[in-house]
Short mmCIF file of C-alpha atoms and ligand atoms in Angstrom, two decimals:
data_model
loop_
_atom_site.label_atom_id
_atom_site.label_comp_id
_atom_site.label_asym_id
_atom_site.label_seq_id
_atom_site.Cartn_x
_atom_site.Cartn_y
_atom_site.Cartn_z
CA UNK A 1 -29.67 -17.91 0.54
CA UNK A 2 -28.96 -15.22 2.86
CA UNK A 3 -26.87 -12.24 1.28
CA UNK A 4 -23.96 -10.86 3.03
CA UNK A 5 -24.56 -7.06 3.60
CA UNK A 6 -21.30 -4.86 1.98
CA UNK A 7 -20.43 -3.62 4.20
CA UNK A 8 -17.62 -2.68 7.19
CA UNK A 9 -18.84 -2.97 10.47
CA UNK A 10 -17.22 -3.53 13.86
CA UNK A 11 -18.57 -4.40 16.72
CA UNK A 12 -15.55 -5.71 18.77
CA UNK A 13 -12.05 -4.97 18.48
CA UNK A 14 -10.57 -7.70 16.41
CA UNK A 15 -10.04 -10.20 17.23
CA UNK A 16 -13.51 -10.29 19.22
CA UNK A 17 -13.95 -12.59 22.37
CA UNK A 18 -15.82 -15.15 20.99
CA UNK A 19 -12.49 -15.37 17.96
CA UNK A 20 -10.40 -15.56 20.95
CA UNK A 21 -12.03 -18.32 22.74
CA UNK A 22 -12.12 -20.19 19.90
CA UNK A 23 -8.15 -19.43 19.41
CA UNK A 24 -8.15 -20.71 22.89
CA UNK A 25 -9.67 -24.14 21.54
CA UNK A 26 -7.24 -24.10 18.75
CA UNK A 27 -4.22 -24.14 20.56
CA UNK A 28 -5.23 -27.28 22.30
CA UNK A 29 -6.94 -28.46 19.84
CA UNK A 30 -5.27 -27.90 15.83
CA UNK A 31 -1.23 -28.50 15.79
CA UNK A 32 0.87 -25.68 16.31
CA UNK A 33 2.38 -25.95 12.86
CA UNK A 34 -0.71 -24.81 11.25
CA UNK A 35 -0.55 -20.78 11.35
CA UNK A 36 -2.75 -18.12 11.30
CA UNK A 37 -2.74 -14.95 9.44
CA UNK A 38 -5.48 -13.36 11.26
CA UNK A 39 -7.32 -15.15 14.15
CA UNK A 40 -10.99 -14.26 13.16
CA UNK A 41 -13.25 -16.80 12.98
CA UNK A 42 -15.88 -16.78 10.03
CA UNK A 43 -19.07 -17.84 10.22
CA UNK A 44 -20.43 -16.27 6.80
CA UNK A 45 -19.39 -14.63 3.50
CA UNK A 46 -19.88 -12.97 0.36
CA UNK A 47 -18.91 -10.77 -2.08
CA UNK A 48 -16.23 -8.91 0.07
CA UNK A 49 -17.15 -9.31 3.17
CA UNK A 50 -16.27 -12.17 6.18
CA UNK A 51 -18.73 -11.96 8.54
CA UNK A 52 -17.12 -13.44 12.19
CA UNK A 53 -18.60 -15.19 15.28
CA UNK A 54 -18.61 -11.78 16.93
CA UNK A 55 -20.38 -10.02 14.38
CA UNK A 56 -17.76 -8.31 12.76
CA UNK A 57 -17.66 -7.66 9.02
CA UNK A 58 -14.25 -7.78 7.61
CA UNK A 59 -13.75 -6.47 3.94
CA UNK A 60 -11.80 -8.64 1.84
CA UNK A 61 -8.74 -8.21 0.07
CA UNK A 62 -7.33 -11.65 0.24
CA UNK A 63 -9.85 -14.33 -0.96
CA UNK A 64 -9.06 -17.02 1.13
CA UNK A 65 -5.28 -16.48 -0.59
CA UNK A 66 -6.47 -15.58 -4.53
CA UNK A 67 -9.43 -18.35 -4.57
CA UNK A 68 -12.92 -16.83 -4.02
CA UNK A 69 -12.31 -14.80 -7.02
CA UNK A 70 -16.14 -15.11 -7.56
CA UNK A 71 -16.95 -13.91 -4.59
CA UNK A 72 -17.51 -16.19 -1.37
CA UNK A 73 -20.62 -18.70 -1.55
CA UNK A 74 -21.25 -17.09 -4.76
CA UNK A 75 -25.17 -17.92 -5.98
CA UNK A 76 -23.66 -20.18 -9.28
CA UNK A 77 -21.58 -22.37 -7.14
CA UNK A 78 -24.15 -22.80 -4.58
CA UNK A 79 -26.83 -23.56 -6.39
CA UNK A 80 -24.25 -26.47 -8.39
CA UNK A 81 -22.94 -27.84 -5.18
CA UNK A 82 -26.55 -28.47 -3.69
CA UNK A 83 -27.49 -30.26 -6.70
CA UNK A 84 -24.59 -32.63 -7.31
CA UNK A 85 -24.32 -32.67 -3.55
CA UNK A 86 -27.63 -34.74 -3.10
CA UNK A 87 -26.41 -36.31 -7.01
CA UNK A 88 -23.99 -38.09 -5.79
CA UNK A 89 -20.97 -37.20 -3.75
CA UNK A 90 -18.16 -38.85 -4.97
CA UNK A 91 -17.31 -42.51 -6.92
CA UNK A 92 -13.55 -42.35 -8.11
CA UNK A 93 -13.34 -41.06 -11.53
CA UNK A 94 -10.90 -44.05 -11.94
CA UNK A 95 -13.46 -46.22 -10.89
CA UNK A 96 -16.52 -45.33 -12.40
CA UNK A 97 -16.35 -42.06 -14.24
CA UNK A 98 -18.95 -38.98 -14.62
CA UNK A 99 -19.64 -36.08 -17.01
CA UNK A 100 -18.59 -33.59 -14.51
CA UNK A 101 -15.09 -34.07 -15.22
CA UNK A 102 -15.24 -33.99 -19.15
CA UNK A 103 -16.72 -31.34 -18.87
CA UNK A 104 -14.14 -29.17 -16.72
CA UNK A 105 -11.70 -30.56 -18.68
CA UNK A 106 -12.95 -29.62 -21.88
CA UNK A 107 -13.48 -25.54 -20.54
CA UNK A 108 -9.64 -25.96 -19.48
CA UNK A 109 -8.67 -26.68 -23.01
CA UNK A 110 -10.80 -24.02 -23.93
CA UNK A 111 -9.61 -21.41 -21.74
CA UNK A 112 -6.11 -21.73 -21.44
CA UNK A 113 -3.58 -19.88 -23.85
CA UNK A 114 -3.27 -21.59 -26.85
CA UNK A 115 -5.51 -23.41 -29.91
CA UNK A 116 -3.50 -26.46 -29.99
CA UNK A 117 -5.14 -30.17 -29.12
CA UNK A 118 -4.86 -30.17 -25.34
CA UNK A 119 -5.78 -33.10 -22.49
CA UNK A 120 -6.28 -32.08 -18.66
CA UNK A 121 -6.29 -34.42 -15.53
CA UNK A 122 -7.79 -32.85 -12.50
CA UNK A 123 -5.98 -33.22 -8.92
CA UNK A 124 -6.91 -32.19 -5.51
CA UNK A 125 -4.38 -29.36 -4.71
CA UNK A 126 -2.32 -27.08 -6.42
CA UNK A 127 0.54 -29.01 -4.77
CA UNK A 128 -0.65 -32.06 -6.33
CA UNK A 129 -0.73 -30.39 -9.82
CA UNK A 130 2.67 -29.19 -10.26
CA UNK A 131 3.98 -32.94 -8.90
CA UNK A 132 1.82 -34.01 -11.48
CA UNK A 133 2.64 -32.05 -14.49
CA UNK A 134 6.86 -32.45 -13.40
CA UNK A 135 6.01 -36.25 -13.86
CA UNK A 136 4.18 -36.11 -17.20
CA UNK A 137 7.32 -33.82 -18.42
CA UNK A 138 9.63 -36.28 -17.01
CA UNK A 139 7.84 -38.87 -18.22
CA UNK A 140 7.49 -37.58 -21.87
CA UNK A 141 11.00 -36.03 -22.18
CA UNK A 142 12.79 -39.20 -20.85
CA UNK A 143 15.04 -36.82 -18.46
CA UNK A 144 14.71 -35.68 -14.95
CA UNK A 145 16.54 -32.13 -14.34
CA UNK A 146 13.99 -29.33 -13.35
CA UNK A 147 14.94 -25.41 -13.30
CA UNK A 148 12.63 -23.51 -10.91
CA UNK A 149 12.98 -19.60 -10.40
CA UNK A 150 14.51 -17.49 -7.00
CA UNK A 151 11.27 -16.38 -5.42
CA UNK A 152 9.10 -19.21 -6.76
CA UNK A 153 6.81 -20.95 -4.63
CA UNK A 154 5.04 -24.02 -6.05
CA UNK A 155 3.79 -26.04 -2.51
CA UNK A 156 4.61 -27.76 0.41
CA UNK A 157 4.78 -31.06 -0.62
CA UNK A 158 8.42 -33.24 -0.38
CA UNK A 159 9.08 -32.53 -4.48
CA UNK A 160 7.02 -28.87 -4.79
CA UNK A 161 9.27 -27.56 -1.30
CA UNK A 162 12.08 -28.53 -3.42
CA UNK A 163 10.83 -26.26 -5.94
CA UNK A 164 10.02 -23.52 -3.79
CA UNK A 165 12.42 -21.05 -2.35
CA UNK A 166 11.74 -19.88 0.59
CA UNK A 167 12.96 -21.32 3.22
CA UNK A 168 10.93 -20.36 6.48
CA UNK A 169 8.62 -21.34 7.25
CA UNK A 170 8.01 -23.57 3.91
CA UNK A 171 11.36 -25.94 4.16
CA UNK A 172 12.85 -25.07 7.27
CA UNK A 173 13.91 -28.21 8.76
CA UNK A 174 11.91 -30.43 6.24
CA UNK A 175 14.14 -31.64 4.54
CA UNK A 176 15.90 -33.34 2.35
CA UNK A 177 14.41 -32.65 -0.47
CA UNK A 178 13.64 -34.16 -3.89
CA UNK A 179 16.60 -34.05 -6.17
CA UNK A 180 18.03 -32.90 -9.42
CA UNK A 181 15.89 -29.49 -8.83
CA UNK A 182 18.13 -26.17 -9.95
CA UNK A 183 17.21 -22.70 -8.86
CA UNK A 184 18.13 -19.43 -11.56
CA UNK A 185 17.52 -16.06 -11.50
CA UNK A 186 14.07 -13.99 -12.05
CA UNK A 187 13.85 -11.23 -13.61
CA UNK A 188 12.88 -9.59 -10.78
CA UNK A 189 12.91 -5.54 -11.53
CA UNK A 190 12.57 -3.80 -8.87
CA UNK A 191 15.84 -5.59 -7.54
CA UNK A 192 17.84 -6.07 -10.88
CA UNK A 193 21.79 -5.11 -9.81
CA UNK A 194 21.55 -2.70 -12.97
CA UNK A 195 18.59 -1.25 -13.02
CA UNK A 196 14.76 -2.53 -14.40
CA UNK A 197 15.66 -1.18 -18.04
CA UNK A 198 18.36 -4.48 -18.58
CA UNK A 199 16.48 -6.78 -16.33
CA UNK A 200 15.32 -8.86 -18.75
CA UNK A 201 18.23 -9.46 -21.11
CA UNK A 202 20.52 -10.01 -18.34
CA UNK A 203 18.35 -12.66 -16.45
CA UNK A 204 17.62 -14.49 -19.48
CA UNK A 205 21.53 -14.63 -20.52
CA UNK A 206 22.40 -15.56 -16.70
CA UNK A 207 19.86 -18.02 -17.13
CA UNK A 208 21.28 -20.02 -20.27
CA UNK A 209 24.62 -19.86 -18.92
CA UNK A 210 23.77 -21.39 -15.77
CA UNK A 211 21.70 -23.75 -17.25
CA UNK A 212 24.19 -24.73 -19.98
CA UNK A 213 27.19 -24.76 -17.62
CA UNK A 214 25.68 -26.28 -14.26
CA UNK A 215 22.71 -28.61 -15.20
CA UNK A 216 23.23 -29.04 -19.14
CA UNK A 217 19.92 -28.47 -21.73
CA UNK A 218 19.43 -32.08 -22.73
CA UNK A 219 19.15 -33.22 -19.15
CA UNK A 220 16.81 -30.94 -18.59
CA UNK A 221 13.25 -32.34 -18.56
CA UNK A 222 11.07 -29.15 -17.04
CA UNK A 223 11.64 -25.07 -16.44
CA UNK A 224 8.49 -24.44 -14.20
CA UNK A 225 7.96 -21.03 -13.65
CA UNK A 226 5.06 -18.64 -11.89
CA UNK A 227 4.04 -15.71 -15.10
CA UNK A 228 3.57 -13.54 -11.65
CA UNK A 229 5.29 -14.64 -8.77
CA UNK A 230 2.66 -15.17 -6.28
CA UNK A 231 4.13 -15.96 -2.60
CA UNK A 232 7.42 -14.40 -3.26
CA UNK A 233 5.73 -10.88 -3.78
CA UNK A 234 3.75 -10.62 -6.92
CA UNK A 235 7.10 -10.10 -8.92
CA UNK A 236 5.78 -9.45 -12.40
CA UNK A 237 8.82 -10.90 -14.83
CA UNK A 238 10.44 -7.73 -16.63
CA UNK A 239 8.95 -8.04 -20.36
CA UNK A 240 9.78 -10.15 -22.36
CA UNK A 241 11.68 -12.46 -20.07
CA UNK A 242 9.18 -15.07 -20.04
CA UNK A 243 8.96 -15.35 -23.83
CA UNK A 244 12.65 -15.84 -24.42
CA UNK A 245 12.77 -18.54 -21.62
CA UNK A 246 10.09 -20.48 -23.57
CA UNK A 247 11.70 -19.74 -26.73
CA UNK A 248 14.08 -21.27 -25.43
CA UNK A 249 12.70 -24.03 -24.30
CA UNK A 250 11.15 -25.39 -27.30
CA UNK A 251 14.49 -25.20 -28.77
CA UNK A 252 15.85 -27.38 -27.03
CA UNK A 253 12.91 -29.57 -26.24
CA UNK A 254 12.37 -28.91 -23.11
CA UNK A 255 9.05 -28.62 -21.07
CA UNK A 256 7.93 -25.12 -20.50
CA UNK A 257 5.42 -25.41 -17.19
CA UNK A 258 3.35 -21.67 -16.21
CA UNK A 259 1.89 -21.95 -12.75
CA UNK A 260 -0.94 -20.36 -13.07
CA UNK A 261 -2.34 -21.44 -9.33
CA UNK A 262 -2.51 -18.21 -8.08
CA UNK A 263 -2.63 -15.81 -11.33
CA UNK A 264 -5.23 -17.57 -13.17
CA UNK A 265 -9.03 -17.65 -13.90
CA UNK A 266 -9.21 -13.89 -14.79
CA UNK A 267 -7.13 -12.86 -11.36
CA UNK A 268 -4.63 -10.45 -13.49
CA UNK A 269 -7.48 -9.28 -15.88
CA UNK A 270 -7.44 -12.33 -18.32
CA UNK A 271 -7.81 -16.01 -18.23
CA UNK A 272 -4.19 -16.53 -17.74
CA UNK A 273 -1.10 -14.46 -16.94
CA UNK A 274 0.59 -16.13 -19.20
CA UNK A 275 -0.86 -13.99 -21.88
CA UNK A 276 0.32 -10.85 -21.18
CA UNK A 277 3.48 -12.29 -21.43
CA UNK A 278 2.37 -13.46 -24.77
CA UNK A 279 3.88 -17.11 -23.31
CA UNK A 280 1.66 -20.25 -24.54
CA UNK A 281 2.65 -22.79 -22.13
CA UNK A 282 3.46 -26.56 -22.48
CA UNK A 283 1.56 -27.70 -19.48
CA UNK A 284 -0.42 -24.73 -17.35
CA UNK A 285 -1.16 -25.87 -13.39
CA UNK A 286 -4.44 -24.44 -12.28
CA UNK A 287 -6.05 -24.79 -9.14
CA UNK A 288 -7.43 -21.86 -6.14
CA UNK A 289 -9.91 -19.66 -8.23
CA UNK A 290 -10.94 -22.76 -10.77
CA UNK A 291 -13.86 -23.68 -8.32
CA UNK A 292 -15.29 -20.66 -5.93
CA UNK A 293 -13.39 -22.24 -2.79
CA UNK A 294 -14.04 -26.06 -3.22
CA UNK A 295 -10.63 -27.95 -3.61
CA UNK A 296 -9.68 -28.81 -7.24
CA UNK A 297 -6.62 -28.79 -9.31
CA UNK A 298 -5.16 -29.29 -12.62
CA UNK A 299 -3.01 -30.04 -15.33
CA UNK A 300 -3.60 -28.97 -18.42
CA UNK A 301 -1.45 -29.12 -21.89
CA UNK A 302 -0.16 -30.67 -24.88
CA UNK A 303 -2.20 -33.72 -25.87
CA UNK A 304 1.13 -35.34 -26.64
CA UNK A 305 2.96 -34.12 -23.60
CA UNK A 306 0.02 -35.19 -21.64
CA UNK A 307 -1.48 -38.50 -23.39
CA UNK A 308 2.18 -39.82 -23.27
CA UNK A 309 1.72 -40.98 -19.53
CA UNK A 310 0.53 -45.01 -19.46
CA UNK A 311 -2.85 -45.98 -18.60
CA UNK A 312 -3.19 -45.57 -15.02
CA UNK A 313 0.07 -43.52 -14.13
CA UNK A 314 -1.70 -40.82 -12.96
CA UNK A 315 -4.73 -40.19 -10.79
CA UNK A 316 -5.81 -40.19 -6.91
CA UNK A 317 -8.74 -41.19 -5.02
CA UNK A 318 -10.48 -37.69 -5.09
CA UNK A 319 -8.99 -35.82 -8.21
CA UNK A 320 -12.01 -34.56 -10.11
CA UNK A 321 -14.53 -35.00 -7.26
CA UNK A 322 -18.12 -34.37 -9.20
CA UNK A 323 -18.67 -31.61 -6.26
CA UNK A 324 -15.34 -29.85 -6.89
CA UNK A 325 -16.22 -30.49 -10.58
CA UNK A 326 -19.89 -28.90 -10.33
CA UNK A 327 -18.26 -25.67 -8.43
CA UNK A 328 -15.79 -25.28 -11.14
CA UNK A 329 -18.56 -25.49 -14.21
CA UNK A 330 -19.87 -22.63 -12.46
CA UNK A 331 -17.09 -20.56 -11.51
CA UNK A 332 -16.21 -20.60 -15.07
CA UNK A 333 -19.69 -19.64 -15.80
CA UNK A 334 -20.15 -16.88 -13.88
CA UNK A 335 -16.02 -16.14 -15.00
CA UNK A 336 -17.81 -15.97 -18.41
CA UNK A 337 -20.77 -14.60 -17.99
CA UNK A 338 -19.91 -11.45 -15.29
CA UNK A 339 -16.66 -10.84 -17.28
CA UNK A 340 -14.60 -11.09 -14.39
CA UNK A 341 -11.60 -10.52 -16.15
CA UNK A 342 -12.90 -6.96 -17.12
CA UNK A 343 -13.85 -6.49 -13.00
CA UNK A 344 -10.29 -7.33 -12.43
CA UNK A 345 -8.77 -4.90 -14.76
CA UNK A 346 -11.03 -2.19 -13.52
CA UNK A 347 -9.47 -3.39 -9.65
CA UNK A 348 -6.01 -2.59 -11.26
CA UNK A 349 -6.79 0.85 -12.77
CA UNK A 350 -8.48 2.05 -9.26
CA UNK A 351 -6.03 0.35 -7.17
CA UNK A 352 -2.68 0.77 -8.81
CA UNK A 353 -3.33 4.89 -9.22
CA UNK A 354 -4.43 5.14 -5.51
CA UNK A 355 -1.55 3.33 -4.44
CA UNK A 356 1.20 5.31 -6.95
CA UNK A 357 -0.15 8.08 -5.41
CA UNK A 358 0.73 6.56 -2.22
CA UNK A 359 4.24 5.91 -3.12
CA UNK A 360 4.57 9.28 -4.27
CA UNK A 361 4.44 11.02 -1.03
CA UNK A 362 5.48 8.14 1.11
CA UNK A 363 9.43 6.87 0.16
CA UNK A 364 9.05 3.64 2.14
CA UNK A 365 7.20 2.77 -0.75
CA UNK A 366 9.74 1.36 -2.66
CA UNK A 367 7.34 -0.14 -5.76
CA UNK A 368 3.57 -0.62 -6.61
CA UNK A 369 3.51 -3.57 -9.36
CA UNK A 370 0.86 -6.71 -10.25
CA UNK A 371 -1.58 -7.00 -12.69
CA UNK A 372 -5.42 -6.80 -12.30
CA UNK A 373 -6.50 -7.83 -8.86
CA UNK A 374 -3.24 -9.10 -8.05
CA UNK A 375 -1.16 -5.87 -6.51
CA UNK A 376 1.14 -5.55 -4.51
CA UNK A 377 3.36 -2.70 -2.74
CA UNK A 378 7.32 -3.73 -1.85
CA UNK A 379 7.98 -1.70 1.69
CA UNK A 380 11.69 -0.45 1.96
CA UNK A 381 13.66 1.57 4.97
CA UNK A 382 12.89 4.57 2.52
CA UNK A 383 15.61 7.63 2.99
CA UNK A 384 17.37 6.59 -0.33
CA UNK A 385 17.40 3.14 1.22
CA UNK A 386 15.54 -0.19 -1.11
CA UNK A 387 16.91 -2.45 2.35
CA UNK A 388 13.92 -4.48 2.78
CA UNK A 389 11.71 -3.45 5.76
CA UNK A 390 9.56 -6.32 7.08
CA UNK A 391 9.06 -4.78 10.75
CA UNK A 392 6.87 -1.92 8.92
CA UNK A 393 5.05 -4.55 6.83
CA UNK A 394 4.33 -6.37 9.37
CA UNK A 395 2.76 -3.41 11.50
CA UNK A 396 0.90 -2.03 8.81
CA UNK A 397 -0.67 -5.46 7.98
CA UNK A 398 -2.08 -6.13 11.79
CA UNK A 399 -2.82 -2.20 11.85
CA UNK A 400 -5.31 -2.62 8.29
CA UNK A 401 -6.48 -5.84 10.25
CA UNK A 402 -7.81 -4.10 13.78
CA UNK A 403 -9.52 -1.82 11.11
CA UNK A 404 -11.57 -4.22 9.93
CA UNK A 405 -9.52 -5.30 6.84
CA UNK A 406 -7.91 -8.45 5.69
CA UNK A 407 -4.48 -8.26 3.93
CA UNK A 408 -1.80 -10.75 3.45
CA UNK A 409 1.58 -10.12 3.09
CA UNK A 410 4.14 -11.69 0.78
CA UNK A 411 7.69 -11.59 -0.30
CA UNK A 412 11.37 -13.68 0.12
CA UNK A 413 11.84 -10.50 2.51
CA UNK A 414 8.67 -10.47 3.99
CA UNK A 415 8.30 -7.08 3.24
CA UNK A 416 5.24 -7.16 0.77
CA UNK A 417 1.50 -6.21 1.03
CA UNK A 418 -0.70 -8.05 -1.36
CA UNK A 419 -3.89 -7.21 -2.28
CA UNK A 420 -6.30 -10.25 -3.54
CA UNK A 421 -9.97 -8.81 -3.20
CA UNK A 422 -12.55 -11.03 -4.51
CA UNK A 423 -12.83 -9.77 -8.49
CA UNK A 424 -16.99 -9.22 -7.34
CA UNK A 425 -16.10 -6.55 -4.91
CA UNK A 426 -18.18 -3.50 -4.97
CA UNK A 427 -16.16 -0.03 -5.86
CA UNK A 428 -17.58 1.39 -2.63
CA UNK A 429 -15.58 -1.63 -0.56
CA UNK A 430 -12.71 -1.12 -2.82
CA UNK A 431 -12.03 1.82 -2.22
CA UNK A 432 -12.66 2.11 1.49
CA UNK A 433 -10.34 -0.57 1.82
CA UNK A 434 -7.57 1.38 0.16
CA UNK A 435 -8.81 4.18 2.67
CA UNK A 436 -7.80 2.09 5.28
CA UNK A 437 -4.32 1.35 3.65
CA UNK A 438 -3.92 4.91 3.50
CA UNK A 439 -4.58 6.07 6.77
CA UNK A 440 -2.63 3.10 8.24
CA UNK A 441 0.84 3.78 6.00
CA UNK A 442 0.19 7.84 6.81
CA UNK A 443 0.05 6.49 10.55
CA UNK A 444 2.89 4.09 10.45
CA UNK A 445 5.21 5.36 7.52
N1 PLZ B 501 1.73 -22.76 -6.84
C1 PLZ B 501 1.83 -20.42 -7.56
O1 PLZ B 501 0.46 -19.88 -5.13
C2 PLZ B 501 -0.35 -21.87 -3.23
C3 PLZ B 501 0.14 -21.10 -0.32
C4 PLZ B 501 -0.34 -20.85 1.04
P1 PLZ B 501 -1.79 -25.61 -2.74
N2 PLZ B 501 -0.15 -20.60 -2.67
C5 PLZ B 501 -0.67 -20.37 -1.34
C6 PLZ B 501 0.50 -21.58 2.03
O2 PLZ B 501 1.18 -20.90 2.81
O3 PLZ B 501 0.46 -22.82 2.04
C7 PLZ B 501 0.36 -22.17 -4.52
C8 PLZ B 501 0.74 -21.14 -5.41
C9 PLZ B 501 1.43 -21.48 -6.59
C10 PLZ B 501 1.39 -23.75 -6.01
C11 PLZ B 501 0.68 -23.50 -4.85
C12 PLZ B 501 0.31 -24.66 -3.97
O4 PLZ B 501 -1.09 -24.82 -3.95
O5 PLZ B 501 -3.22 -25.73 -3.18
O6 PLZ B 501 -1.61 -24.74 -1.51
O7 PLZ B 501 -1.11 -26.92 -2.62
#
């Protein structure tokens, strides 16, 4: 297995002319409705480095969008995916069953907050496994209202677009969309009318009220929300929020769902995000950094909640597939065994004081927030103004990505940098890619 060297190197401008060709091909080739964040091809990867077809090496802070989290082609998953590669490849778990999948689903019942008796099914996407865990609360509450959060973003499929917020690109045009879906406040504090200090009482009154008055609590099957709000710009709930939602909740019998797709598997410097917010979910969807890259998804939850589905109501031809299954047994190993969670919360305490720093000196830093390796800085016109500046976030994105560095962006407002490195990244890489940042906002700001 050849090791990726860690380390920045470029030998083109990016994108290089072999990327470009290739872009060429794509245009006549993939459908325009498939974007691209950065048009550099990969040919190899590891730890935190894409290698491209021009010989670039890119540093990472994006993980293929929060899922290599144990590093790309990481030696674990490898080795498991050759061996139940030339196993077998796939037979229907409904069909004929295999180990593979008892076995992921008993570490998900392990590893997810809470000690109570738990059941998981495994699903392809992480689309697929919020559809799937609204259905199993629907199906064990008897009722059919579901409250989703402003910023949330759950997927792109006809019921998880209804769910999600954001319009473009996600919904534009796609609709209409599934019903009896009702959208509530976050408690979003960096944007809270009066201030971050009441941002969680207020949200969590506005949201009873509107749920009492508008939708009505014993309708209410589901309240699916994101413990950090991934897409819409790593919004980290104000404390405390979270709890008295799913206080609530049980009180009324209703279905508390975390999505956990992007925040879990030690991304945010513990198993699940959830915990810091000292939530134990219901159900918990889990999918991106459960398997080192191969596509898997879940459900996991409340052996009552989840056994009370009939025989056969849920499934799919490739849910569970033993080589997504193998590649998640060893994620979770080397999760385990390489305390990733730790490596995470060391990313935080490196990243969040470089970047403070940062926003002291530079005012169109409007906030640094995010737990772990999931960071984030909201970009603002600055000048005593919190207006939303997307042109700027936008610049300094393609600026860190000429320089050799891949960053996403995020946000309702599209006016959010995420950071997403692999949780294996070396300190050296780290921090050269917040060098980058640095230059670039000094630059641009
Ligand atoms: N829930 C919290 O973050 C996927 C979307 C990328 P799928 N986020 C990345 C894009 O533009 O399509 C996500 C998520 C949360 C659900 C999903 C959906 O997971 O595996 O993309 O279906």
């Amino acid at each position: 297995m050849s090791m990726v060297p860690q380390q920045r190197l470029l030998r083109t401008e990016i994108p290089g002319p072999r990327s470009l060709e290739l872009h060429v091909r794509k245009s006549a080739a993939v459908s325009a409705g498939v974007g691209t964040t950065l048009p550099v091809y990969i040919e190899r990867a590891g730890g935190g480095i894409l290698v491209d077809v021009d010989g670039n090496q890119l540093i990472d802070f994006g993980s293929g969008i929060a899922v290599t989290s144990v590093g790309n082609a990481a030696p674990r998953i490898v080795e498991a995916v050759r061996q139940q590669v030339g196993d077998f490849t796939h037979t229907c778990f409904m069909v004929t069953p295999y180990e593979e999948y008892l076995a992921v689903c008993e570490a998900l019942n392990e590893v997810t907050p809470g000690t109570h008796e738990k059941r998981s099914a495994l699903f392809n996407s992480g689309s697929e496994a919020v559809e799937n865990a609204i259905k199993i609360a629907r199906h064990a509450t008897g009722r059919t209202a579901v409250i989703a959060f402003d910023h949330a973003y759950h997927g792109r499929t006809n019921l998880t677009m209804a769910l999600t917020a954001k319009s473009m690109p996600y919904k534009h045009g796609f609709g209409p969309f599934a019903g009896d879906i009702y959208r509530v406040p976050m408690a979003y504090p960096y944007r809270w009318p009066t201030g971050p200090d009441r941002c969680a009482e207020e949200a969590f009154a506005a949201f009873v009220e509107q749920v009492h008055a508008q939708v009505g609590e014993t309708n209410v099957a589901a309240v699916i929300v994101e413990p950090i709000q991934g897409e819409g710009g790593f919004i980290v709930p104000a404390p405390g929020f979270l709890r008295a939602v799913a206080e609530w909740c049980r009180e009324h019998g209703i279905v508390f769902i975390a999505d956990e797709i992007q925040s879990g598997f030690c991304r945010t410097g513990d198993w699940f995000a959830s915990t810091h917010e000292g939530v134990v979910p219901d159900l918990i969807t889990t999918a991106k950094g459960i398997a080192g890259g191969l596509p898997l998804a879940a459900v996991t939850g409340r052996a009552e909640l989840m056994d009370a589905v009939h025989g056969g109501g849920l499934g799919g031809t490739y849910g569970g597939n033993p080589v997504a299954c193998a590649a998640a047994l060893a994620a979770i190993e080397t999760m385990r065994a390489d305390d990733l969670a730790g490596a995470a919360k060391r990313i935080e305490s490196i990243m969040v004081s470089r970047l403070q720093a940062m926003a002291a000196k530079y005012d169109v830093i409007g906030d640094v927030r995010g737990r772990g390796a999931m960071i984030a800085v909201e970009l603002v016109q600055g000048g005593g103004s919190t207006q939303p500046n997307s042109a700027l976030t936008a610049q300094i994105s393609a600026a860190c990505h000429r320089e050799g560095l891949v960053t996403l962006t995020a946000g309702t407002f599209g006016n959010v940098l995420r950071f997403l490195p692999p949780l294996v990244i070396g300190e050296d890489l780290l921090n050269e890619g917040i060098d980058i940042i640095e230059g670039v906002v000094a630059r641009l700001a």
